[in-house]
Short mmCIF file of C-alpha atoms and ligand atoms in Angstrom, two decimals:
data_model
loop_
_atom_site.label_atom_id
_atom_site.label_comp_id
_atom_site.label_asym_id
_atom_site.label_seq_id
_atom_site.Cartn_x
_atom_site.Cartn_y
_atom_site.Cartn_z
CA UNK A 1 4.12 -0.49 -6.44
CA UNK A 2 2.81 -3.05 -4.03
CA UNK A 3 -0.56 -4.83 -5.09
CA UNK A 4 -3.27 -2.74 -3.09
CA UNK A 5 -5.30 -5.70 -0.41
CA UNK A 6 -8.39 -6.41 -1.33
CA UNK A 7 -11.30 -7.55 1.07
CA UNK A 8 -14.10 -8.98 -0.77
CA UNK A 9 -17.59 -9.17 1.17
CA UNK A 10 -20.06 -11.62 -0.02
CA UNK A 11 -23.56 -13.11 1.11
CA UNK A 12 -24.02 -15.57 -1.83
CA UNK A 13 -23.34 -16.74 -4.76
CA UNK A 14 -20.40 -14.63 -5.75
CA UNK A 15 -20.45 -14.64 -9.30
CA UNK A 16 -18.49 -11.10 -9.10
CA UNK A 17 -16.11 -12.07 -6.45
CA UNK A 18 -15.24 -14.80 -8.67
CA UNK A 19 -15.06 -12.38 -11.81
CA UNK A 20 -12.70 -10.41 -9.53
CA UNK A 21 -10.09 -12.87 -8.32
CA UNK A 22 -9.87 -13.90 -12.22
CA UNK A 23 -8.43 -10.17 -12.86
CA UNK A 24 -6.65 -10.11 -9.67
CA UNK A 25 -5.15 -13.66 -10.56
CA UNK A 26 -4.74 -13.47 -14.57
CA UNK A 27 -6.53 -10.01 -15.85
CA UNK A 28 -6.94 -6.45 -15.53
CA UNK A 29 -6.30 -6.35 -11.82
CA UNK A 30 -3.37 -8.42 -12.28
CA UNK A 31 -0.14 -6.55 -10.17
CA UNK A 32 -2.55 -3.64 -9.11
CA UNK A 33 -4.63 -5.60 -6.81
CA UNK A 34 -5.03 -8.97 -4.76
CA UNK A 35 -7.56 -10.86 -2.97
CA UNK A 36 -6.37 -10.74 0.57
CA UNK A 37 -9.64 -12.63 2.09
CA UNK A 38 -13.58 -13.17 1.08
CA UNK A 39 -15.51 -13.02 4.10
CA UNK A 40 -19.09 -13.81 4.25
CA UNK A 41 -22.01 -12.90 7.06
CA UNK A 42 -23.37 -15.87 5.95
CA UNK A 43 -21.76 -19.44 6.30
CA UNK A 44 -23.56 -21.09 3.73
CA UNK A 45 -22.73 -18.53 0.55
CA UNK A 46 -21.65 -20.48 -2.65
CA UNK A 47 -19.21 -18.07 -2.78
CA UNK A 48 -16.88 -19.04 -0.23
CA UNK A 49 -16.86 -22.35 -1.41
CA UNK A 50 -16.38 -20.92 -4.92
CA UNK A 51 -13.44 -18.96 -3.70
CA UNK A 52 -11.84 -21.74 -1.38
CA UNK A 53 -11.66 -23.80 -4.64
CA UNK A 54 -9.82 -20.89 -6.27
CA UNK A 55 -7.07 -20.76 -3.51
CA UNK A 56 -8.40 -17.41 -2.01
CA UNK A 57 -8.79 -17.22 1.90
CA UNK A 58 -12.19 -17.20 3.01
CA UNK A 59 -13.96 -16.74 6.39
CA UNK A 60 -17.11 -16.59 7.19
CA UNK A 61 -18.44 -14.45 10.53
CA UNK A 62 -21.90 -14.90 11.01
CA UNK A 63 -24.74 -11.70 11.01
CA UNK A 64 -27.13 -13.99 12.90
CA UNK A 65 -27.67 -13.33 16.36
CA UNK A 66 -25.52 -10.23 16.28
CA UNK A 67 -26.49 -6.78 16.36
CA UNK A 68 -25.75 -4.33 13.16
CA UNK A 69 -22.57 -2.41 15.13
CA UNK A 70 -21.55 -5.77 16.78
CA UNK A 71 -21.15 -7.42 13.68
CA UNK A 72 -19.42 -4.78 11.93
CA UNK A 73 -16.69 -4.36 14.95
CA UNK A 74 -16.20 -8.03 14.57
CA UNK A 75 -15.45 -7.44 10.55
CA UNK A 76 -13.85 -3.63 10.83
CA UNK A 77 -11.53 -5.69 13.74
CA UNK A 78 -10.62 -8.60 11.37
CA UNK A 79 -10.00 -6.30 8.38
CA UNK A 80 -7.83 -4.00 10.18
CA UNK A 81 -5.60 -6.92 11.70
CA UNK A 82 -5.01 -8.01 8.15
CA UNK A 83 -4.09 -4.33 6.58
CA UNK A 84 -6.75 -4.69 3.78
CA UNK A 85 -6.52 -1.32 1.81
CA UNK A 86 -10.31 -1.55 -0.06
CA UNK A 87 -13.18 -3.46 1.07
CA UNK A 88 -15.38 -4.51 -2.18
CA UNK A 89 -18.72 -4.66 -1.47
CA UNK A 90 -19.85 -7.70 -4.02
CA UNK A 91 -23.58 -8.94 -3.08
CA UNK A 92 -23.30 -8.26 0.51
CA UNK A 93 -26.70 -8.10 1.38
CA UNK A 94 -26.22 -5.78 4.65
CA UNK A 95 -26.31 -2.44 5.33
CA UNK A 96 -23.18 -1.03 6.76
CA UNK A 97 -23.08 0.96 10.16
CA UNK A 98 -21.40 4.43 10.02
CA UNK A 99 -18.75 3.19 12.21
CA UNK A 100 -17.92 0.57 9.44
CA UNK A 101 -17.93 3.38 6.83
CA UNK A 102 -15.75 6.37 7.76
CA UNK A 103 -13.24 3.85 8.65
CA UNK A 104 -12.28 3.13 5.33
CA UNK A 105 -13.18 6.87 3.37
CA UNK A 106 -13.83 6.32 -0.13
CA UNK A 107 -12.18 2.81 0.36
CA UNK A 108 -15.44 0.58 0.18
CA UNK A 109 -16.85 0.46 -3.04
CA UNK A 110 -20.27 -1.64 -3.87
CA UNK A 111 -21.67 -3.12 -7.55
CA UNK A 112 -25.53 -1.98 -7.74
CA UNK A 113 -27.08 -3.57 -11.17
CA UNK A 114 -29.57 -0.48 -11.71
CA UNK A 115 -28.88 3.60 -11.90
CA UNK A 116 -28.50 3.78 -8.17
CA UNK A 117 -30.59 7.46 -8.71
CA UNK A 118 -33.69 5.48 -10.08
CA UNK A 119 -33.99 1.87 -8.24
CA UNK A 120 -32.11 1.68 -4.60
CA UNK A 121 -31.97 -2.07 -2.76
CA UNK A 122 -33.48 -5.56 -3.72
CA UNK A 123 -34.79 -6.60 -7.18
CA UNK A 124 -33.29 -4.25 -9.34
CA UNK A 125 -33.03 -6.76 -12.34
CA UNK A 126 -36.82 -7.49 -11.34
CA UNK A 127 -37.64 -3.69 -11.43
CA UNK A 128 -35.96 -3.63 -14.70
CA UNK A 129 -38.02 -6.47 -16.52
CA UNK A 130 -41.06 -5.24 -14.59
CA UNK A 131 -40.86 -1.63 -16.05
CA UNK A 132 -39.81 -2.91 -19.72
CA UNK A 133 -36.93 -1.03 -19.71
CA UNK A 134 -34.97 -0.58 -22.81
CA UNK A 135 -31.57 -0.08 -21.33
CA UNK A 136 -30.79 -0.32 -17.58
CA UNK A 137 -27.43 0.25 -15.94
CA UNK A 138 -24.88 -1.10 -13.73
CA UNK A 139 -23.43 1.61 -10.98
CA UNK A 140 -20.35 1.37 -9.29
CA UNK A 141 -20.15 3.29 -6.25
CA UNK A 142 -18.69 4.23 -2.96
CA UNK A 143 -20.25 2.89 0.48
CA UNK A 144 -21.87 4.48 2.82
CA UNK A 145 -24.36 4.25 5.78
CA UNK A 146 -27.13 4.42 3.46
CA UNK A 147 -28.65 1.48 0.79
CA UNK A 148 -26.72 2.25 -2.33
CA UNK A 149 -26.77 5.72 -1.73
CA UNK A 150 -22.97 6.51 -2.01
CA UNK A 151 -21.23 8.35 -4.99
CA UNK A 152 -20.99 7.06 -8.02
CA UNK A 153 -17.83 6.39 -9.52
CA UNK A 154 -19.01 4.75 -12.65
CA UNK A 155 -21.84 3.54 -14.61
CA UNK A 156 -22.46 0.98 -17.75
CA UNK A 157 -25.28 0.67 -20.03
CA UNK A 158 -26.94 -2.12 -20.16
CA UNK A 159 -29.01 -2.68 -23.54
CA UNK A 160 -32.16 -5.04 -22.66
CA UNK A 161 -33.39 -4.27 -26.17
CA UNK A 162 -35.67 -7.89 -27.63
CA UNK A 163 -35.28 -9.61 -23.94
CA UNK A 164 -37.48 -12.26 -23.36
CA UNK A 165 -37.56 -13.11 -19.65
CA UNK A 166 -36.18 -11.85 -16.59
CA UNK A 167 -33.84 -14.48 -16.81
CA UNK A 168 -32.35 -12.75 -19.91
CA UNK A 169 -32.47 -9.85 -18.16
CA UNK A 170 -30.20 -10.72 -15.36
CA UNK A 171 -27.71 -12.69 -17.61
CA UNK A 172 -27.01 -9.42 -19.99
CA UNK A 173 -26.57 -7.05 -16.50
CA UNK A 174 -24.26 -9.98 -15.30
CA UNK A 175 -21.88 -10.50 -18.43
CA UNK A 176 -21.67 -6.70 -17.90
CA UNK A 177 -20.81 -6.87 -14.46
CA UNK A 178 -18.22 -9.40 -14.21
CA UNK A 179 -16.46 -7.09 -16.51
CA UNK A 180 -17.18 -3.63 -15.48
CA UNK A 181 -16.20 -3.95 -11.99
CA UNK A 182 -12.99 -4.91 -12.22
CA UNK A 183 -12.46 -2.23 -14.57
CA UNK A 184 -14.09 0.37 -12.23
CA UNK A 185 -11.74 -0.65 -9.40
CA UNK A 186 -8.49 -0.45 -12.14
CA UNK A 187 -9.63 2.89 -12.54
CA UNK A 188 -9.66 3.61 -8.96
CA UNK A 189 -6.66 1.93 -7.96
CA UNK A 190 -4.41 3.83 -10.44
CA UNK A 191 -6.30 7.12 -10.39
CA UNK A 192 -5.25 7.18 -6.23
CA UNK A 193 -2.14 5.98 -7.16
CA UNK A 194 -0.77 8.67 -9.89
CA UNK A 195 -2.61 11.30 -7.58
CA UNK A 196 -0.08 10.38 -4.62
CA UNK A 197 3.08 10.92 -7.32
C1 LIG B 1 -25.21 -8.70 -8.36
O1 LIG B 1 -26.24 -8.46 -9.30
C2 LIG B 1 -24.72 -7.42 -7.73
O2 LIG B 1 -24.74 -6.33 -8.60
C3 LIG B 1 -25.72 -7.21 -6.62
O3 LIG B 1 -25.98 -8.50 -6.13
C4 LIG B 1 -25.75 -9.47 -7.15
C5 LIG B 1 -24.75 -10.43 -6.59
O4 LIG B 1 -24.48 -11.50 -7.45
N1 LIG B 1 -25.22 -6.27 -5.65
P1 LIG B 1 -23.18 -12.40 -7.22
O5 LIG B 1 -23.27 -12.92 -5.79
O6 LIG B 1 -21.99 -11.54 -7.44
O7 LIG B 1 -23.31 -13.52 -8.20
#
């Protein structure tokens, strides 16, 4: 079976795109998926430059200046023209348009780092450290037109048990994330695939 084509969207730093062209290149992914492009809305994201120097093709189409449909016909145009099969939603700061969405059913899939049922958008390591939370988790879900309001496909404890700083905070959620979404997406990719058998 042919590697499915990723598209990963970032607007920054890109810690978990990273995280994901390891297991496309060398780990779990390895054979069921590949990086076909990282695109950015924003030009100046560490990421791309992070992902150039891992041999992954990047572009970058700007949200500035554009309208929220505008931009997302730009992307949905570009995606299409290179067949990418799942478009993985990996700190893109931007709500999608519906359009965007029911183009790809159940094929866009975003990393939240909260229960997506108790903190929704921005600062949700913040909200955690805030509230003193004991245990927070990460959320892997599908996209749609809402702020990480899709279904949930899967979910990871994070244990914040003895943290000291928000700092510590974020770094336990991240370990957790570079692994856990990779893994979510395995799960995905072969769950579609033995269905279609
Ligand atoms: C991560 O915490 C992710 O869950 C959230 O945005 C952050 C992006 O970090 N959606 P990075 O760009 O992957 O390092």
């Amino acid at each position: 079976m042919k590697p499915k084509k990723l598209a990963i969207l970032i607007s920054g730093r890109g810690s978990n795109m990273k995280a994901l062209v390891d297991a496309c290149t060398k780990g779990s992914l390895k054979g069921v998926a590949k990086v076909a492009i990282v695109l950015s809305n924003n030009p100046d994201a560490e990421g791309l430059e992070v992902a150039k120097r891992m041999g992954v093709p990047t572009t970058a189409i700007s949200s500035k200046d554009k309208t929220r449909l505008a931009f997302d016909r730009v992307v949905l145009k570009f995606l299409k023209e290179i067949g990418v099969d799942y478009v993985i939603l990996a700190g893109f700061m931007r709500k999608l348009t519906k359009e965007f969405t029911v183009a790809y059913p159940k094929r866009i899939i975003n990393i939240h780092p909260a229960d997506t049922r108790s903190h929704r958008g921005l600062g949700a390591y913040e909200w955690a450290w805030e509230n003193k939370l004991e245990k927070t988790k990460i959320t892997v879900h599908y996209v749609n037109a809402q702020i990480d309001d899709g279904e949930i496909i899967a979910q990871a404890d994070v244990d914040l048990k003895g943290v000291k700083n928000l700092h510590e905070v974020e770094a336990r959620g991240l370990a957790i994330e570079h692994s856990f979404f990779a893994q979510a997406i395995k799960k995905i990719l072969t769950d579609t695939q033995t269905k279609k058998i």
